[in-house]
Coordinates of C-alpha atoms in Angstrom, one line a residue:
M1 CA 120.0 37.1 -9.1
C2 CA 120.0 37.9 -12.9
L3 CA 123.5 37.3 -12.8
L4 CA 122.8 34.6 -10.6
T5 CA 121.2 32.9 -13.7
T6 CA 122.7 33.8 -16.7
H7 CA 125.8 32.5 -14.6
F8 CA 122.8 28.7 -14.6
T9 CA 121.8 29.5 -18.0
L10 CA 124.9 30.0 -19.9
H11 CA 126.5 26.6 -17.6
F12 CA 123.1 24.7 -18.6
H13 CA 124.2 25.1 -22.5
L14 CA 127.3 24.7 -21.9
N15 CA 127.8 21.7 -20.3
M16 CA 124.3 21.4 -23.4
K17 CA 126.5 22.1 -25.4
V18 CA 129.5 19.2 -24.4
S19 CA 127.2 16.5 -24.5
Y20 CA 126.0 16.5 -27.8
I21 CA 129.6 16.5 -28.6
F22 CA 129.9 13.7 -26.7
W23 CA 127.7 11.9 -28.2
A24 CA 127.6 12.9 -31.1
V25 CA 131.6 11.1 -30.9
V26 CA 129.8 8.7 -29.2
M27 CA 127.5 7.4 -32.7
T28 CA 130.0 8.0 -35.6
V29 CA 132.7 5.5 -33.5
T30 CA 129.7 3.7 -32.8
T31 CA 128.9 3.6 -36.6
V32 CA 131.9 2.9 -37.8
V33 CA 132.7 0.1 -35.5
S34 CA 129.3 -1.1 -36.0
G35 CA 130.3 -1.5 -40.4
C36 CA 132.3 -3.3 -42.4
P37 CA 136.0 -1.6 -42.7
P38 CA 136.8 -1.1 -46.0
S39 CA 139.7 -3.1 -46.1
D40 CA 137.4 -6.1 -45.9
R41 CA 134.6 -4.8 -47.7
A42 CA 138.5 -3.9 -50.7
A43 CA 139.0 -7.4 -50.3
L44 CA 135.3 -8.4 -50.9
L45 CA 135.5 -7.2 -54.6
S46 CA 138.5 -7.9 -55.5
I47 CA 137.4 -10.7 -54.9
K48 CA 134.2 -10.9 -56.7
A49 CA 136.4 -8.6 -59.7
A50 CA 138.0 -12.3 -59.5
L51 CA 135.1 -15.0 -60.7
H52 CA 131.6 -14.4 -63.4
E53 CA 129.0 -15.9 -62.5
P54 CA 126.6 -15.3 -65.0
Y55 CA 123.3 -16.9 -64.5
L56 CA 122.3 -16.0 -60.5
G57 CA 123.2 -12.8 -60.0
I58 CA 125.2 -13.9 -56.1
F59 CA 126.7 -11.1 -56.2
N60 CA 124.3 -8.6 -57.0
S61 CA 124.3 -8.0 -53.6
W62 CA 128.0 -7.4 -52.6
T63 CA 126.4 -3.5 -52.5
G64 CA 126.8 -0.6 -50.5
S65 CA 129.8 0.3 -47.9
D66 CA 129.0 -2.4 -45.6
C67 CA 129.2 -5.6 -46.3
C68 CA 129.1 -7.1 -43.1
R69 CA 124.9 -6.5 -43.4
G70 CA 123.0 -8.4 -46.8
W71 CA 126.6 -9.7 -48.7
Y72 CA 125.1 -13.4 -49.9
G73 CA 127.1 -15.6 -48.1
V74 CA 129.4 -12.7 -46.2
S75 CA 129.3 -13.2 -42.4
C76 CA 131.3 -10.3 -39.7
D77 CA 132.3 -11.1 -36.3
P78 CA 129.8 -9.5 -33.6
Y79 CA 132.7 -7.8 -31.3
I80 CA 134.9 -6.6 -33.2
H81 CA 133.0 -6.7 -36.6
R82 CA 135.4 -8.3 -39.6
V83 CA 134.6 -10.1 -42.3
A84 CA 134.3 -13.9 -40.1
D85 CA 133.1 -16.2 -42.6
I86 CA 132.4 -16.6 -47.2
N87 CA 129.9 -19.5 -47.0
L88 CA 129.4 -19.1 -51.0
R89 CA 128.1 -23.2 -52.5
G90 CA 126.9 -24.2 -55.9
E91 CA 125.0 -26.4 -55.1
S92 CA 122.4 -25.2 -51.5
E93 CA 118.6 -25.7 -50.7
D94 CA 118.8 -21.6 -50.6
P95 CA 115.7 -19.9 -52.4
I96 CA 117.5 -18.1 -55.2
F97 CA 119.2 -21.5 -55.9
E98 CA 115.1 -22.8 -56.6
R99 CA 113.8 -20.0 -58.4
A100 CA 116.6 -20.4 -60.8
H101 CA 116.0 -24.8 -60.9
R102 CA 119.6 -25.2 -61.2
T103 CA 123.0 -25.4 -59.2
G104 CA 126.3 -23.1 -59.7
F105 CA 127.9 -22.2 -62.4
M106 CA 131.4 -20.4 -61.8
T107 CA 134.2 -19.1 -63.4
G108 CA 137.7 -17.0 -62.7
S109 CA 140.1 -17.4 -59.8
I110 CA 140.1 -17.1 -56.1
S111 CA 142.0 -13.1 -55.7
P112 CA 145.3 -13.2 -53.1
A113 CA 142.8 -10.4 -51.7
I114 CA 141.4 -12.7 -50.1
C115 CA 144.0 -13.0 -47.5
K116 CA 143.4 -9.9 -46.4
L117 CA 141.0 -11.3 -44.8
E118 CA 142.6 -11.7 -41.8
R119 CA 139.8 -12.1 -39.2
L120 CA 138.8 -15.0 -41.8
S121 CA 137.5 -18.2 -39.9
S122 CA 135.5 -20.2 -42.3
L123 CA 135.9 -20.6 -46.0
T124 CA 134.2 -22.0 -48.7
I125 CA 133.9 -21.5 -52.0
A126 CA 132.5 -25.1 -53.2
D127 CA 130.8 -27.2 -56.2
W128 CA 131.1 -25.1 -59.2
K129 CA 132.9 -26.6 -61.7
G130 CA 134.6 -24.0 -63.4
I131 CA 136.0 -21.8 -61.0
S132 CA 140.2 -22.3 -61.7
G133 CA 144.4 -21.1 -61.3
E134 CA 146.2 -22.4 -57.5
I135 CA 145.4 -22.5 -54.5
P136 CA 146.8 -18.6 -53.4
G137 CA 150.0 -19.9 -51.0
C138 CA 149.6 -16.8 -48.6
I139 CA 146.1 -18.3 -47.4
T140 CA 148.4 -19.6 -45.0
S141 CA 149.2 -16.8 -43.6
L142 CA 144.4 -17.4 -43.0
L143 CA 145.8 -18.1 -38.6
F144 CA 142.7 -17.8 -37.5
I145 CA 140.4 -20.1 -40.0
R146 CA 138.4 -23.4 -39.5
T147 CA 137.1 -24.1 -42.0
L148 CA 139.0 -24.3 -45.5
D149 CA 136.2 -26.3 -48.2
L150 CA 137.0 -26.0 -51.8
I151 CA 135.9 -29.0 -53.4
G152 CA 134.6 -29.2 -56.7
N153 CA 136.5 -26.6 -59.3
R154 CA 138.9 -26.8 -60.6
F155 CA 141.7 -25.6 -59.0
S156 CA 145.3 -26.9 -60.2
G157 CA 148.8 -26.9 -58.5
R158 CA 150.2 -28.0 -55.6
I159 CA 148.8 -27.6 -51.9
P160 CA 150.2 -24.9 -50.7
G161 CA 153.3 -26.0 -49.4
D162 CA 153.7 -24.9 -45.0
I163 CA 149.0 -24.9 -44.7
G164 CA 150.6 -26.9 -41.2
R165 CA 150.4 -23.3 -40.5
L166 CA 147.1 -23.3 -39.7
K167 CA 146.9 -24.9 -36.0
E168 CA 143.0 -23.5 -36.3
L169 CA 142.3 -25.7 -38.6
T170 CA 139.4 -29.0 -38.2
V171 CA 138.5 -29.3 -41.3
L172 CA 140.6 -29.1 -45.1
N173 CA 138.4 -30.1 -48.8
L174 CA 140.2 -29.7 -51.7
A175 CA 138.3 -33.3 -53.5
D176 CA 137.2 -32.8 -56.5
N177 CA 139.6 -30.7 -58.4
S178 CA 143.1 -30.6 -60.8
L179 CA 146.1 -30.4 -57.9
S180 CA 149.1 -32.1 -57.9
G181 CA 152.5 -32.4 -56.4
P182 CA 152.9 -34.4 -53.7
I183 CA 150.7 -33.9 -50.0
P184 CA 153.3 -31.3 -48.3
R185 CA 154.4 -33.3 -44.8
S186 CA 154.0 -30.2 -43.2
I187 CA 150.0 -30.9 -43.3
V188 CA 151.3 -33.7 -40.3
N189 CA 151.5 -29.9 -38.0
L190 CA 147.2 -29.7 -37.8
G191 CA 146.8 -31.0 -35.1
R192 CA 143.4 -30.1 -34.2
L193 CA 142.8 -31.2 -38.0
M194 CA 139.3 -33.8 -38.2
H195 CA 137.9 -34.3 -41.8
L196 CA 140.7 -34.6 -44.3
D197 CA 138.9 -35.0 -47.8
L198 CA 141.8 -34.0 -50.7
R199 CA 139.7 -37.1 -53.6
N200 CA 140.4 -37.2 -56.7
N201 CA 142.5 -34.4 -57.4
K202 CA 146.2 -35.1 -59.1
L203 CA 148.3 -35.6 -56.3
S204 CA 151.6 -38.4 -55.9
G205 CA 154.3 -39.2 -54.2
E206 CA 153.9 -40.8 -50.8
L207 CA 151.9 -39.9 -48.0
P208 CA 154.0 -38.3 -44.8
R209 CA 154.9 -41.1 -42.9
E210 CA 154.0 -38.5 -39.5
M211 CA 150.1 -39.1 -40.3
G212 CA 149.9 -40.9 -36.5
K213 CA 150.5 -36.9 -35.6
L214 CA 147.2 -36.1 -37.1
Q215 CA 145.6 -38.1 -33.6
M216 CA 141.8 -35.5 -34.0
M217 CA 141.1 -36.9 -37.3
S218 CA 138.5 -38.9 -37.7
R219 CA 138.1 -39.6 -42.0
A220 CA 141.3 -39.8 -44.0
L221 CA 139.6 -39.7 -47.7
L222 CA 142.4 -39.9 -50.7
S223 CA 141.6 -41.9 -52.7
G224 CA 141.4 -40.9 -56.7
N225 CA 145.4 -39.4 -56.9
R226 CA 148.3 -41.2 -58.1
L227 CA 150.1 -41.8 -54.6
I228 CA 152.4 -44.8 -54.0
G229 CA 154.8 -46.7 -51.5
P230 CA 153.5 -48.0 -48.2
V231 CA 150.3 -46.9 -46.3
P232 CA 152.1 -45.3 -42.8
V233 CA 152.3 -47.6 -40.0
S234 CA 152.2 -44.6 -37.5
L235 CA 147.5 -43.8 -39.7
A236 CA 146.7 -47.0 -36.9
S237 CA 147.8 -45.1 -34.1
I238 CA 144.6 -42.4 -34.8
Y239 CA 142.3 -43.4 -32.2
R240 CA 139.9 -41.7 -33.6
L241 CA 139.6 -42.5 -36.9
S242 CA 136.7 -44.1 -38.6
D243 CA 137.1 -43.4 -41.9
L244 CA 139.9 -44.4 -44.1
D245 CA 139.8 -44.5 -47.7
L246 CA 142.8 -44.8 -50.3
S247 CA 141.5 -46.6 -52.8
L248 CA 142.0 -46.3 -56.6
N249 CA 146.1 -45.0 -56.1
R250 CA 149.2 -46.8 -56.6
L251 CA 150.5 -47.7 -52.7
S252 CA 152.0 -51.1 -52.3
G253 CA 153.3 -53.3 -50.2
S254 CA 151.7 -55.0 -47.1
I255 CA 148.0 -53.7 -45.1
P256 CA 149.6 -53.0 -42.2
D257 CA 148.0 -55.5 -39.5
M258 CA 147.3 -52.3 -37.0
F259 CA 144.3 -51.3 -38.4
G260 CA 142.1 -54.6 -37.8
K261 CA 143.5 -53.2 -33.9
M262 CA 141.9 -49.9 -34.2
P263 CA 139.6 -48.7 -32.0
V264 CA 136.4 -46.5 -33.2
L265 CA 137.5 -47.6 -37.8
A266 CA 134.6 -48.6 -39.4
T267 CA 135.7 -48.3 -42.4
L268 CA 138.4 -48.5 -44.5
N269 CA 139.0 -48.2 -48.4
L270 CA 142.6 -49.7 -49.9
D271 CA 140.4 -50.9 -53.5
G272 CA 142.3 -50.7 -56.7
N273 CA 146.0 -50.7 -55.2
M274 CA 149.2 -52.9 -55.9
F275 CA 149.0 -54.1 -52.7
S276 CA 150.6 -57.3 -52.1
G277 CA 151.6 -60.2 -49.1
Q278 CA 148.6 -61.3 -46.7
I279 CA 145.4 -60.2 -45.2
P280 CA 146.1 -59.1 -41.8
K281 CA 144.5 -61.7 -39.1
S282 CA 142.8 -59.2 -37.4
L283 CA 141.2 -57.1 -39.7
L284 CA 138.4 -59.5 -40.7
N285 CA 137.9 -60.2 -36.5
S286 CA 137.6 -56.7 -35.9
G287 CA 135.4 -53.5 -35.9
V288 CA 135.5 -53.1 -39.5
S289 CA 132.2 -53.2 -40.9
I290 CA 132.9 -52.0 -44.5
C291 CA 136.5 -53.2 -45.9
N292 CA 137.1 -53.4 -49.5
L293 CA 140.5 -55.0 -50.7
S294 CA 139.3 -55.4 -54.4
R295 CA 141.6 -55.1 -56.9
N296 CA 145.3 -56.1 -55.3
A297 CA 147.0 -58.2 -55.5
L298 CA 146.8 -60.1 -51.6
A299 CA 147.8 -63.3 -52.0
G300 CA 147.9 -66.3 -49.4
R301 CA 145.2 -67.9 -48.2
L302 CA 141.4 -66.2 -46.5
P303 CA 142.0 -66.3 -42.8
D304 CA 140.3 -68.6 -40.9
S305 CA 140.0 -65.6 -38.1
F306 CA 136.5 -64.4 -38.2
G307 CA 134.4 -64.5 -34.7
P308 CA 131.4 -63.0 -33.2
K309 CA 133.1 -59.1 -33.7
S310 CA 132.9 -60.0 -38.0
Y311 CA 130.0 -57.5 -38.6
F312 CA 130.2 -56.6 -42.1
M313 CA 127.9 -54.3 -45.0
V314 CA 131.0 -55.4 -46.7
L315 CA 134.1 -57.8 -47.4
D316 CA 134.3 -57.5 -50.7
L317 CA 138.3 -59.4 -51.5
S318 CA 137.8 -60.0 -54.9
H319 CA 140.3 -59.3 -57.8
N320 CA 142.7 -60.9 -55.7
R321 CA 145.0 -63.9 -55.6
L322 CA 143.7 -65.8 -52.5
S323 CA 144.3 -68.9 -52.5
G324 CA 142.6 -72.4 -50.4
P325 CA 139.8 -73.1 -49.1
I326 CA 136.9 -70.6 -47.2
P327 CA 137.4 -71.1 -44.1
K328 CA 135.4 -72.8 -42.0
S329 CA 135.2 -69.6 -39.0
I330 CA 133.0 -67.6 -41.3
S331 CA 130.0 -69.2 -40.3
L332 CA 131.0 -67.7 -37.0
A333 CA 130.4 -64.0 -38.4
S334 CA 127.3 -62.2 -36.2
Y335 CA 126.5 -60.4 -39.7
I336 CA 128.3 -60.6 -43.5
G337 CA 125.5 -58.4 -45.7
H338 CA 127.5 -57.8 -49.2
L339 CA 130.5 -60.6 -49.8
D340 CA 132.3 -61.0 -52.8
L341 CA 135.6 -63.6 -53.4
S342 CA 135.1 -63.2 -56.8
H343 CA 137.9 -63.9 -59.3
N344 CA 141.1 -65.4 -57.0
Q345 CA 142.4 -68.4 -56.9
L346 CA 140.5 -70.2 -54.0
C347 CA 139.2 -73.6 -54.0
G348 CA 137.1 -75.8 -52.6
P349 CA 133.4 -76.7 -51.5
I350 CA 131.4 -73.3 -50.3
P351 CA 130.5 -73.5 -46.3
A352 CA 126.6 -73.5 -46.8
G353 CA 123.7 -71.8 -44.5
S354 CA 124.5 -68.3 -44.1
P355 CA 125.4 -66.2 -44.8
Y356 CA 125.5 -67.8 -48.1
D357 CA 122.1 -68.8 -48.5
H358 CA 121.1 -65.1 -49.7
L359 CA 124.9 -64.2 -51.9
E360 CA 124.4 -65.1 -55.4
A361 CA 126.8 -66.7 -57.3
S362 CA 129.0 -64.2 -58.3
S363 CA 130.0 -63.7 -55.3
F364 CA 131.8 -66.2 -56.1
A365 CA 133.1 -66.5 -60.0
Y366 CA 136.2 -67.3 -61.8
N367 CA 138.0 -69.1 -58.9
T368 CA 140.1 -71.7 -59.9
C369 CA 137.6 -74.9 -58.5
L370 CA 134.8 -73.2 -55.8
C371 CA 132.4 -75.9 -55.6
G372 CA 128.5 -76.0 -54.2
K373 CA 125.8 -73.3 -53.9
P374 CA 125.0 -70.9 -55.4
L375 CA 127.1 -72.1 -57.7
S376 CA 126.1 -74.8 -60.5
K377 CA 129.2 -76.5 -59.9
R378 CA 128.9 -80.4 -57.5
C379 CA 130.7 -80.2 -55.5

């Protein structure tokens, strides 16, 4: 009986010891898995070292061993505990900005260590005004990235040529920087891209001819660059495209007639270019509600093709070479809020009634021989 009790006691203590070791191992593994990997933490600290933010102290929280907890602007995947999102905006309603009563300002550059964050799906370092240098070329190795937003800095150099590798990318926002060189041809391989914003840079060369391959794109904003050549006709094949802004470039050639046949195009800004030829008839009786074709070299008559589908919040055709009369069909338009036909070669009477009864004389000034209200010149 005594031997049996002793055996039972030894067996019990042995099981307890094994169980303790087992749970100790489990807890250790869990702690390691749930924490921030040392490689991700090291990459973030390299990113921090390359940037200088003197006023808000947003990097003060980037301390400790676990970068998945409490590091400002850093989020991790809840399952694999790798850094998934970096969201650092210089203009924000976050309390840290409200207490300082200022927007952010940051200098420095983006460290290539960013490319070691292999599971990164969103990178936003926006509106800091002073971050410069080039966009690291290795950023195209981040194959899980869906959002790349670097707007409002001073990045220079070229857009990485193989950016088309980022097959998951839905948002590419590099606006308001000093990027130069051509738009990479590989950009047409971003099959999931919805929002493209490259405004206000120094990009040059022609638009990629196969931009129509970006079938998911709803916004293409490319104004304020140095782009040349014709508009790719393939753009008109993008069914979802609702906002196209190519203004303030050096684009030339004719405006594709297909733009007036796009199913959801609502905003078309082509002002400040070198477009020539006539205004497409289809464009004036389409779903486009904001249409700015001003400051080009468009010539010929204003098409007599307005109709019930013509609903313009803005129709600006000023500073061109349009001639002939104002077409009578314009009275068939459902609505015209702002109309500007100034600085052309139009001639003849201004039609009476709506929408002319609420327009100012400046909408018709500096034409060859327009007459009638609201101008002071009688017919």
